[in-house]
Amino acid sequence: MGQVVLHVDLDQFIAAVEVLRRPDLAGKPVIVGGRGDATERAVVSTASYEARAHGVGSGMPLRIAMRKCPDAVLLPVDHAAYDAASAGVLDTLRSLEWGGVPVLVEVLGWDEAFLGPGPGHGDLGDPAAFAQDVRDVVLERTRLRSGVGVGDNKLQAKLATGFAKQRVDGALAREAGAGGHEPGPDGQLRGSGVYRITHETWAAEMGHRPTDALWGIGAKTAKRLSGLGIETVADLGAAEAEGLAGAIGPTTGPWLRRIGRGVDTSPVDPSPWVARGHGHEETFQQDLVEWTDIVAATRRLCVACLADVIAEGRPVTRVEIKVRLKPFFTVTRGHKLPEPTLDASRLAEEAVALLERVEKDRPIRLIGVRLEMAPPPGGY
């Protein structure tokens, strides 16, 4: 057997944590965002499936979300609770063995991680059966549900998880005749909690889908590919590497062709995540219009970022700002420093200087500051 990778993705993680804290919320529409006040400017961090059924989604302004689902329970974000729940899940994953050796765990975020067999492993058995075991153990120890994708590489596993968690509407479920689960091209049931994509099933599973169905391709890249006559994953996989290199770039172009063919050679890397920078942003309940207020807010955010950077012990190499103008137009500006520094005054001046490259005649509803750091010894 060649490489096999699992991707574990917790189900509606933040909402699920809140339901564990308040079991009376089970089965009710739950929205988590901001300080839990729909009159304030804030967006949805997550919504339970019951709220999603009303059209509520992550990133939606809270006031709009509550209009769509007025009976929803609106809760404030509690980062500490989610950190603790995530740590419990990751500890559980790291305790597992596959093929007689501890698994490798590559953390992607609060609620997802790749799993791979460790060095010197023995017989891996049925990867799909092990994936179900992973789901069962995580649920037993943390009371959190998950979907697990299985693939011959990380790309395939990541995409498979989407099918593992896929929910189909009633009409499609009845048409499928599969108890609410849509069958895939090889007979697997989507939405069943575990799903597998392999080199052999790649074309049938992904070939007809639009290019932005691939992990790593967003709307802008898909539009560029469309301009080249590349609409589907199959089109991308069949494109000439030289043509993509010339049109999109010598590195990105061939990489896009590889993922169009379901190819990903990156290993499961259990190395601890190392931050490249720290950022803070603030959405203002009332738009800032006075320049002195805008400058003061930028300096304050820069100080907060610097505190996080100093804790890392690495100097700043680049300063970036994000500004959201009224009504909802966002711009970013950045500047690489001539030499690394931890000087608070200089960094604040750099951030304020970037404001000069933003329109001054429009009210500002959000400002963000990010400080990028020098790499640690040995690099990332």
mmCIF file of N, CA, C and O in Angstrom, residues 89-176:
data_model
loop_
_atom_site.group_PDB
_atom_site.id
_atom_site.type_symbol
_atom_site.label_atom_id
_atom_site.label_comp_id
_atom_site.label_asym_id
_atom_site.label_seq_id
_atom_site.Cartn_x
_atom_site.Cartn_y
_atom_site.Cartn_z
ATOM 1 N N VAL A 89 -9.393 17.325 21.663
ATOM 2 C CA VAL A 89 -9.484 16.525 20.441
ATOM 3 C C VAL A 89 -8.093 16.171 19.929
ATOM 4 O O VAL A 89 -7.810 15.014 19.570
ATOM 5 N N LEU A 90 -7.197 17.158 19.906
ATOM 6 C CA LEU A 90 -5.850 16.897 19.391
ATOM 7 C C LEU A 90 -5.097 15.910 20.279
ATOM 8 O O LEU A 90 -4.349 15.056 19.777
ATOM 9 N N ASP A 91 -5.286 16.003 21.576
ATOM 10 C CA ASP A 91 -4.668 15.019 22.484
ATOM 11 C C ASP A 91 -5.193 13.617 22.174
ATOM 12 O O ASP A 91 -4.437 12.636 22.202
ATOM 13 N N THR A 92 -6.482 13.536 21.885
ATOM 14 C CA THR A 92 -7.073 12.241 21.540
ATOM 15 C C THR A 92 -6.466 11.692 20.255
ATOM 16 O O THR A 92 -6.092 10.510 20.180
ATOM 17 N N LEU A 93 -6.335 12.537 19.246
ATOM 18 C CA LEU A 93 -5.769 12.083 17.973
ATOM 19 C C LEU A 93 -4.315 11.626 18.154
ATOM 20 O O LEU A 93 -3.912 10.600 17.594
ATOM 21 N N ARG A 94 -3.556 12.372 18.925
ATOM 22 C CA ARG A 94 -2.141 12.013 19.117
ATOM 23 C C ARG A 94 -1.976 10.730 19.922
ATOM 24 O O ARG A 94 -0.905 10.124 19.905
ATOM 25 N N SER A 95 -3.002 10.309 20.622
ATOM 26 C CA SER A 95 -2.912 9.082 21.424
ATOM 27 C C SER A 95 -3.168 7.825 20.593
ATOM 28 O O SER A 95 -2.981 6.704 21.088
ATOM 29 N N LEU A 96 -3.582 7.993 19.352
ATOM 30 C CA LEU A 96 -3.965 6.846 18.529
ATOM 31 C C LEU A 96 -2.754 6.159 17.917
ATOM 32 O O LEU A 96 -1.711 6.783 17.687
ATOM 33 N N GLU A 97 -2.915 4.899 17.635
ATOM 34 C CA GLU A 97 -1.907 4.130 16.905
ATOM 35 C C GLU A 97 -2.532 3.580 15.636
ATOM 36 O O GLU A 97 -3.714 3.238 15.595
ATOM 37 N N TRP A 98 -1.696 3.501 14.588
ATOM 38 C CA TRP A 98 -2.144 2.962 13.300
ATOM 39 C C TRP A 98 -0.991 2.129 12.746
ATOM 40 O O TRP A 98 0.118 2.616 12.629
ATOM 41 N N GLY A 99 -1.274 0.896 12.472
ATOM 42 C CA GLY A 99 -0.208 0.015 12.017
ATOM 43 C C GLY A 99 0.798 -0.290 13.102
ATOM 44 O O GLY A 99 1.968 -0.573 12.811
ATOM 45 N N GLY A 100 0.362 -0.221 14.352
ATOM 46 C CA GLY A 100 1.239 -0.575 15.461
ATOM 47 C C GLY A 100 2.145 0.524 15.950
ATOM 48 O O GLY A 100 2.965 0.301 16.854
ATOM 49 N N VAL A 101 2.027 1.731 15.391
ATOM 50 C CA VAL A 101 2.866 2.853 15.828
ATOM 51 C C VAL A 101 1.983 4.093 15.988
ATOM 52 O O VAL A 101 0.898 4.169 15.391
ATOM 53 N N PRO A 102 2.438 5.080 16.784
ATOM 54 C CA PRO A 102 1.646 6.300 16.937
ATOM 55 C C PRO A 102 1.443 7.008 15.597
ATOM 56 O O PRO A 102 2.331 7.017 14.747
ATOM 57 N N VAL A 103 0.259 7.589 15.430
ATOM 58 C CA VAL A 103 -0.033 8.324 14.201
ATOM 59 C C VAL A 103 0.729 9.648 14.180
ATOM 60 O O VAL A 103 1.124 10.181 15.230
ATOM 61 N N LEU A 104 0.945 10.167 12.986
ATOM 62 C CA LEU A 104 1.443 11.526 12.815
ATOM 63 C C LEU A 104 0.242 12.451 12.723
ATOM 64 O O LEU A 104 -0.731 12.149 12.020
ATOM 65 N N VAL A 105 0.288 13.580 13.412
ATOM 66 C CA VAL A 105 -0.826 14.529 13.421
ATOM 67 C C VAL A 105 -0.319 15.890 12.963
ATOM 68 O O VAL A 105 0.564 16.470 13.597
ATOM 69 N N GLU A 106 -0.873 16.380 11.869
ATOM 70 C CA GLU A 106 -0.567 17.725 11.376
ATOM 71 C C GLU A 106 -1.783 18.608 11.616
ATOM 72 O O GLU A 106 -2.845 18.403 11.013
ATOM 73 N N VAL A 107 -1.646 19.581 12.494
ATOM 74 C CA VAL A 107 -2.777 20.429 12.885
ATOM 75 C C VAL A 107 -2.992 21.517 11.845
ATOM 76 O O VAL A 107 -2.058 22.219 11.444
ATOM 77 N N LEU A 108 -4.246 21.667 11.410
ATOM 78 C CA LEU A 108 -4.602 22.729 10.464
ATOM 79 C C LEU A 108 -5.337 23.876 11.137
ATOM 80 O O LEU A 108 -5.394 24.975 10.602
ATOM 81 N N GLY A 109 -5.908 23.629 12.288
ATOM 82 C CA GLY A 109 -6.654 24.678 12.982
ATOM 83 C C GLY A 109 -7.352 24.100 14.193
ATOM 84 O O GLY A 109 -7.104 22.969 14.615
ATOM 85 N N TRP A 110 -8.248 24.883 14.762
ATOM 86 C CA TRP A 110 -9.026 24.466 15.921
ATOM 87 C C TRP A 110 -9.680 23.107 15.707
ATOM 88 O O TRP A 110 -9.722 22.278 16.597
ATOM 89 N N ASP A 111 -10.236 22.937 14.501
ATOM 90 C CA ASP A 111 -11.176 21.840 14.305
ATOM 91 C C ASP A 111 -10.794 20.861 13.205
ATOM 92 O O ASP A 111 -11.639 20.081 12.757
ATOM 93 N N GLU A 112 -9.533 20.866 12.749
ATOM 94 C CA GLU A 112 -9.172 19.910 11.708
ATOM 95 C C GLU A 112 -7.689 19.565 11.748
ATOM 96 O O GLU A 112 -6.860 20.360 12.189
ATOM 97 N N ALA A 113 -7.387 18.357 11.281
ATOM 98 C CA ALA A 113 -6.009 17.883 11.288
ATOM 99 C C ALA A 113 -5.871 16.730 10.296
ATOM 100 O O ALA A 113 -6.829 16.008 10.005
ATOM 101 N N PHE A 114 -4.663 16.588 9.773
ATOM 102 C CA PHE A 114 -4.319 15.425 8.968
ATOM 103 C C PHE A 114 -3.721 14.354 9.880
ATOM 104 O O PHE A 114 -2.999 14.669 10.837
ATOM 105 N N LEU A 115 -3.984 13.089 9.548
ATOM 106 C CA LEU A 115 -3.380 11.961 10.241
ATOM 107 C C LEU A 115 -2.675 11.080 9.216
ATOM 108 O O LEU A 115 -3.206 10.848 8.117
ATOM 109 N N GLY A 116 -1.499 10.607 9.577
ATOM 110 C CA GLY A 116 -0.771 9.686 8.723
ATOM 111 C C GLY A 116 -0.089 8.618 9.564
ATOM 112 O O GLY A 116 0.158 8.815 10.759
ATOM 113 N N PRO A 117 0.214 7.484 8.971
ATOM 114 C CA PRO A 117 0.914 6.439 9.724
ATOM 115 C C PRO A 117 2.344 6.851 10.030
ATOM 116 O O PRO A 117 3.017 7.474 9.210
ATOM 117 N N GLY A 118 2.803 6.544 11.238
ATOM 118 C CA GLY A 118 4.152 6.904 11.640
ATOM 119 C C GLY A 118 5.198 6.017 11.007
ATOM 120 O O GLY A 118 4.895 4.979 10.409
ATOM 121 N N PRO A 119 6.465 6.405 11.118
ATOM 122 C CA PRO A 119 7.551 5.613 10.537
ATOM 123 C C PRO A 119 7.631 4.231 11.175
ATOM 124 O O PRO A 119 7.400 4.064 12.370
ATOM 125 N N GLY A 120 7.951 3.247 10.355
ATOM 126 C CA GLY A 120 8.081 1.887 10.851
ATOM 127 C C GLY A 120 6.764 1.183 11.090
ATOM 128 O O GLY A 120 6.716 0.165 11.787
ATOM 129 N N HIS A 121 5.692 1.703 10.518
ATOM 130 C CA HIS A 121 4.383 1.107 10.770
ATOM 131 C C HIS A 121 4.260 -0.271 10.122
ATOM 132 O O HIS A 121 4.941 -0.599 9.150
ATOM 133 N N GLY A 122 3.362 -1.060 10.673
ATOM 134 C CA GLY A 122 3.056 -2.368 10.110
ATOM 135 C C GLY A 122 1.862 -2.291 9.199
ATOM 136 O O GLY A 122 1.587 -1.241 8.599
ATOM 137 N N ASP A 123 1.112 -3.359 9.110
ATOM 138 C CA ASP A 123 -0.069 -3.432 8.254
ATOM 139 C C ASP A 123 -1.096 -2.394 8.703
ATOM 140 O O ASP A 123 -1.475 -2.342 9.874
ATOM 141 N N LEU A 124 -1.552 -1.588 7.753
ATOM 142 C CA LEU A 124 -2.490 -0.514 8.079
ATOM 143 C C LEU A 124 -3.943 -0.979 8.043
ATOM 144 O O LEU A 124 -4.840 -0.228 8.451
ATOM 145 N N GLY A 125 -4.183 -2.163 7.547
ATOM 146 C CA GLY A 125 -5.550 -2.659 7.487
ATOM 147 C C GLY A 125 -6.394 -1.826 6.537
ATOM 148 O O GLY A 125 -5.903 -1.251 5.558
ATOM 149 N N ASP A 126 -7.682 -1.744 6.824
ATOM 150 C CA ASP A 126 -8.623 -0.983 6.005
ATOM 151 C C ASP A 126 -8.640 0.466 6.486
ATOM 152 O O ASP A 126 -9.130 0.743 7.585
ATOM 153 N N PRO A 127 -8.126 1.406 5.683
ATOM 154 C CA PRO A 127 -8.083 2.803 6.136
ATOM 155 C C PRO A 127 -9.458 3.369 6.467
ATOM 156 O O PRO A 127 -9.592 4.179 7.393
ATOM 157 N N ALA A 128 -10.481 2.967 5.724
ATOM 158 C CA ALA A 128 -11.825 3.475 6.007
ATOM 159 C C ALA A 128 -12.318 2.977 7.358
ATOM 160 O O ALA A 128 -12.993 3.711 8.096
ATOM 161 N N ALA A 129 -11.988 1.749 7.701
ATOM 162 C CA ALA A 129 -12.377 1.223 9.012
ATOM 163 C C ALA A 129 -11.645 1.970 10.125
ATOM 164 O O ALA A 129 -12.233 2.275 11.175
ATOM 165 N N PHE A 130 -10.371 2.277 9.892
ATOM 166 C CA PHE A 130 -9.630 3.039 10.898
ATOM 167 C C PHE A 130 -10.215 4.445 11.031
ATOM 168 O O PHE A 130 -10.303 4.994 12.138
ATOM 169 N N ALA A 131 -10.634 5.025 9.893
ATOM 170 C CA ALA A 131 -11.250 6.352 9.936
ATOM 171 C C ALA A 131 -12.500 6.335 10.806
ATOM 172 O O ALA A 131 -12.746 7.272 11.592
ATOM 173 N N GLN A 132 -13.291 5.281 10.701
ATOM 174 C CA GLN A 132 -14.482 5.180 11.540
ATOM 175 C C GLN A 132 -14.097 5.014 13.000
ATOM 176 O O GLN A 132 -14.734 5.575 13.893
ATOM 177 N N ASP A 133 -13.020 4.267 13.245
ATOM 178 C CA ASP A 133 -12.529 4.138 14.623
ATOM 179 C C ASP A 133 -12.128 5.501 15.187
ATOM 180 O O ASP A 133 -12.381 5.797 16.366
ATOM 181 N N VAL A 134 -11.493 6.318 14.358
ATOM 182 C CA VAL A 134 -11.097 7.661 14.793
ATOM 183 C C VAL A 134 -12.326 8.462 15.193
ATOM 184 O O VAL A 134 -12.363 9.109 16.253
ATOM 185 N N ARG A 135 -13.349 8.432 14.360
ATOM 186 C CA ARG A 135 -14.590 9.152 14.678
ATOM 187 C C ARG A 135 -15.168 8.673 16.003
ATOM 188 O O ARG A 135 -15.604 9.478 16.842
ATOM 189 N N ASP A 136 -15.186 7.362 16.176
ATOM 190 C CA ASP A 136 -15.789 6.798 17.384
ATOM 191 C C ASP A 136 -15.017 7.199 18.637
ATOM 192 O O ASP A 136 -15.619 7.549 19.670
ATOM 193 N N VAL A 137 -13.688 7.159 18.566
ATOM 194 C CA VAL A 137 -12.874 7.500 19.731
ATOM 195 C C VAL A 137 -13.011 8.976 20.075
ATOM 196 O O VAL A 137 -13.138 9.358 21.255
ATOM 197 N N VAL A 138 -12.979 9.831 19.052
ATOM 198 C CA VAL A 138 -13.128 11.274 19.301
ATOM 199 C C VAL A 138 -14.480 11.560 19.941
ATOM 200 O O VAL A 138 -14.587 12.345 20.899
ATOM 201 N N LEU A 139 -15.524 10.935 19.434
ATOM 202 C CA LEU A 139 -16.857 11.147 20.000
ATOM 203 C C LEU A 139 -16.929 10.644 21.441
ATOM 204 O O LEU A 139 -17.484 11.318 22.317
ATOM 205 N N GLU A 140 -16.352 9.477 21.696
ATOM 206 C CA GLU A 140 -16.406 8.898 23.044
ATOM 207 C C GLU A 140 -15.665 9.766 24.059
ATOM 208 O O GLU A 140 -16.161 9.980 25.178
ATOM 209 N N ARG A 141 -14.496 10.274 23.673
ATOM 210 C CA ARG A 141 -13.668 11.000 24.642
ATOM 211 C C ARG A 141 -14.000 12.483 24.748
ATOM 212 O O ARG A 141 -13.764 13.097 25.793
ATOM 213 N N THR A 142 -14.518 13.069 23.680
ATOM 214 C CA THR A 142 -14.754 14.521 23.695
ATOM 215 C C THR A 142 -16.218 14.900 23.498
ATOM 216 O O THR A 142 -16.573 16.060 23.672
ATOM 217 N N ARG A 143 -17.036 13.934 23.104
ATOM 218 C CA ARG A 143 -18.458 14.144 22.802
ATOM 219 C C ARG A 143 -18.654 15.055 21.581
ATOM 220 O O ARG A 143 -19.732 15.633 21.402
ATOM 221 N N LEU A 144 -17.641 15.153 20.748
ATOM 222 C CA LEU A 144 -17.727 15.951 19.529
ATOM 223 C C LEU A 144 -17.728 15.038 18.309
ATOM 224 O O LEU A 144 -16.933 14.112 18.212
ATOM 225 N N ARG A 145 -18.618 15.335 17.381
ATOM 226 C CA ARG A 145 -18.722 14.543 16.164
ATOM 227 C C ARG A 145 -17.778 15.089 15.095
ATOM 228 O O ARG A 145 -17.414 16.267 15.103
ATOM 229 N N SER A 146 -17.418 14.221 14.162
ATOM 230 C CA SER A 146 -16.481 14.630 13.115
ATOM 231 C C SER A 146 -16.764 13.876 11.833
ATOM 232 O O SER A 146 -17.468 12.860 11.822
ATOM 233 N N GLY A 147 -16.208 14.395 10.750
ATOM 234 C CA GLY A 147 -16.175 13.689 9.485
ATOM 235 C C GLY A 147 -14.719 13.383 9.177
ATOM 236 O O GLY A 147 -13.831 14.161 9.527
ATOM 237 N N VAL A 148 -14.465 12.237 8.545
ATOM 238 C CA VAL A 148 -13.092 11.852 8.232
ATOM 239 C C VAL A 148 -12.998 11.508 6.748
ATOM 240 O O VAL A 148 -13.747 10.667 6.248
ATOM 241 N N GLY A 149 -12.080 12.179 6.065
ATOM 242 C CA GLY A 149 -11.800 11.871 4.675
ATOM 243 C C GLY A 149 -10.551 11.015 4.586
ATOM 244 O O GLY A 149 -9.613 11.178 5.363
ATOM 245 N N VAL A 150 -10.557 10.087 3.645
ATOM 246 C CA VAL A 150 -9.423 9.201 3.416
ATOM 247 C C VAL A 150 -8.949 9.401 1.983
ATOM 248 O O VAL A 150 -9.765 9.448 1.062
ATOM 249 N N GLY A 151 -7.641 9.539 1.798
ATOM 250 C CA GLY A 151 -7.115 9.721 0.461
ATOM 251 C C GLY A 151 -5.734 9.127 0.307
ATOM 252 O O GLY A 151 -5.093 8.735 1.292
ATOM 253 N N ASP A 152 -5.276 9.067 -0.927
ATOM 254 C CA ASP A 152 -3.914 8.629 -1.189
ATOM 255 C C ASP A 152 -2.916 9.753 -0.939
ATOM 256 O O ASP A 152 -1.705 9.544 -1.037
ATOM 257 N N ASN A 153 -3.425 10.953 -0.658
ATOM 258 C CA ASN A 153 -2.578 12.087 -0.282
ATOM 259 C C ASN A 153 -3.441 13.096 0.461
ATOM 260 O O ASN A 153 -4.657 12.906 0.631
ATOM 261 N N LYS A 154 -2.831 14.186 0.910
ATOM 262 C CA LYS A 154 -3.544 15.171 1.723
ATOM 263 C C LYS A 154 -4.642 15.880 0.933
ATOM 264 O O LYS A 154 -5.729 16.148 1.464
ATOM 265 N N LEU A 155 -4.379 16.178 -0.331
ATOM 266 C CA LEU A 155 -5.385 16.836 -1.158
ATOM 267 C C LEU A 155 -6.647 15.986 -1.247
ATOM 268 O O LEU A 155 -7.760 16.476 -1.038
ATOM 269 N N GLN A 156 -6.467 14.722 -1.566
ATOM 270 C CA GLN A 156 -7.620 13.837 -1.709
ATOM 271 C C GLN A 156 -8.351 13.662 -0.381
ATOM 272 O O GLN A 156 -9.590 13.647 -0.339
ATOM 273 N N ALA A 157 -7.606 13.529 0.714
ATOM 274 C CA ALA A 157 -8.232 13.354 2.018
ATOM 275 C C ALA A 157 -9.042 14.583 2.416
ATOM 276 O O ALA A 157 -10.161 14.468 2.934
ATOM 277 N N LYS A 158 -8.480 15.756 2.164
ATOM 278 C CA LYS A 158 -9.182 17.003 2.504
ATOM 279 C C LYS A 158 -10.498 17.116 1.747
ATOM 280 O O LYS A 158 -11.540 17.461 2.322
ATOM 281 N N LEU A 159 -10.466 16.820 0.453
ATOM 282 C CA LEU A 159 -11.687 16.899 -0.342
ATOM 283 C C LEU A 159 -12.676 15.810 0.049
ATOM 284 O O LEU A 159 -13.894 16.036 0.058
ATOM 285 N N ALA A 160 -12.162 14.639 0.391
ATOM 286 C CA ALA A 160 -13.039 13.539 0.790
ATOM 287 C C ALA A 160 -13.835 13.886 2.039
ATOM 288 O O ALA A 160 -14.983 13.451 2.196
ATOM 289 N N THR A 161 -13.248 14.669 2.930
ATOM 290 C CA THR A 161 -13.960 15.045 4.146
ATOM 291 C C THR A 161 -15.214 15.835 3.827
ATOM 292 O O THR A 161 -16.239 15.700 4.497
ATOM 293 N N GLY A 162 -15.145 16.670 2.799
ATOM 294 C CA GLY A 162 -16.336 17.413 2.400
ATOM 295 C C GLY A 162 -17.478 16.487 2.028
ATOM 296 O O GLY A 162 -18.644 16.737 2.370
ATOM 297 N N PHE A 163 -17.147 15.390 1.333
ATOM 298 C CA PHE A 163 -18.185 14.416 0.983
ATOM 299 C C PHE A 163 -18.606 13.608 2.202
ATOM 300 O O PHE A 163 -19.773 13.214 2.321
ATOM 301 N N ALA A 164 -17.694 13.360 3.110
ATOM 302 C CA ALA A 164 -18.038 12.626 4.330
ATOM 303 C C ALA A 164 -19.072 13.386 5.151
ATOM 304 O O ALA A 164 -19.942 12.788 5.793
ATOM 305 N N LYS A 165 -19.004 14.714 5.122
ATOM 306 C CA LYS A 165 -19.898 15.549 5.927
ATOM 307 C C LYS A 165 -21.078 16.083 5.132
ATOM 308 O O LYS A 165 -21.942 16.755 5.687
ATOM 309 N N GLN A 166 -21.100 15.796 3.843
ATOM 310 C CA GLN A 166 -22.106 16.398 2.970
ATOM 311 C C GLN A 166 -23.507 16.028 3.409
ATOM 312 O O GLN A 166 -23.820 14.876 3.655
ATOM 313 N N ARG A 167 -24.358 17.044 3.460
ATOM 314 C CA ARG A 167 -25.761 16.812 3.782
ATOM 315 C C ARG A 167 -26.564 17.058 2.514
ATOM 316 O O ARG A 167 -26.353 18.051 1.816
ATOM 317 N N VAL A 168 -27.477 16.159 2.206
ATOM 318 C CA VAL A 168 -28.284 16.295 0.997
ATOM 319 C C VAL A 168 -29.706 16.632 1.393
ATOM 320 O O VAL A 168 -30.182 16.266 2.465
ATOM 321 N N ASP A 169 -30.396 17.367 0.519
ATOM 322 C CA ASP A 169 -31.762 17.750 0.854
ATOM 323 C C ASP A 169 -32.703 16.554 0.683
ATOM 324 O O ASP A 169 -32.355 15.513 0.144
ATOM 325 N N GLY A 170 -33.940 16.727 1.146
ATOM 326 C CA GLY A 170 -34.879 15.611 1.143
ATOM 327 C C GLY A 170 -35.148 15.051 -0.232
ATOM 328 O O GLY A 170 -35.240 13.844 -0.412
ATOM 329 N N ALA A 171 -35.275 15.937 -1.238
ATOM 330 C CA ALA A 171 -35.577 15.468 -2.584
ATOM 331 C C ALA A 171 -34.450 14.589 -3.115
ATOM 332 O O ALA A 171 -34.689 13.517 -3.680
ATOM 333 N N LEU A 172 -33.230 15.039 -2.928
ATOM 334 C CA LEU A 172 -32.086 14.261 -3.399
ATOM 335 C C LEU A 172 -31.966 12.964 -2.619
ATOM 336 O O LEU A 172 -31.640 11.911 -3.172
ATOM 337 N N ALA A 173 -32.249 13.030 -1.325
ATOM 338 C CA ALA A 173 -32.170 11.821 -0.510
ATOM 339 C C ALA A 173 -33.189 10.787 -0.987
ATOM 340 O O ALA A 173 -32.891 9.598 -1.088
ATOM 341 N N ARG A 174 -34.409 11.242 -1.297
ATOM 342 C CA ARG A 174 -35.427 10.309 -1.764
ATOM 343 C C ARG A 174 -35.034 9.736 -3.113
ATOM 344 O O ARG A 174 -35.221 8.551 -3.389
ATOM 345 N N GLU A 175 -34.484 10.615 -3.984
ATOM 346 C CA GLU A 175 -34.061 10.158 -5.294
ATOM 347 C C GLU A 175 -32.936 9.131 -5.171
ATOM 348 O O GLU A 175 -32.887 8.132 -5.884
ATOM 349 N N ALA A 176 -32.013 9.389 -4.229
ATOM 350 C CA ALA A 176 -30.899 8.468 -4.043
ATOM 351 C C ALA A 176 -31.358 7.150 -3.438
ATOM 352 O O ALA A 176 -30.740 6.108 -3.659
#
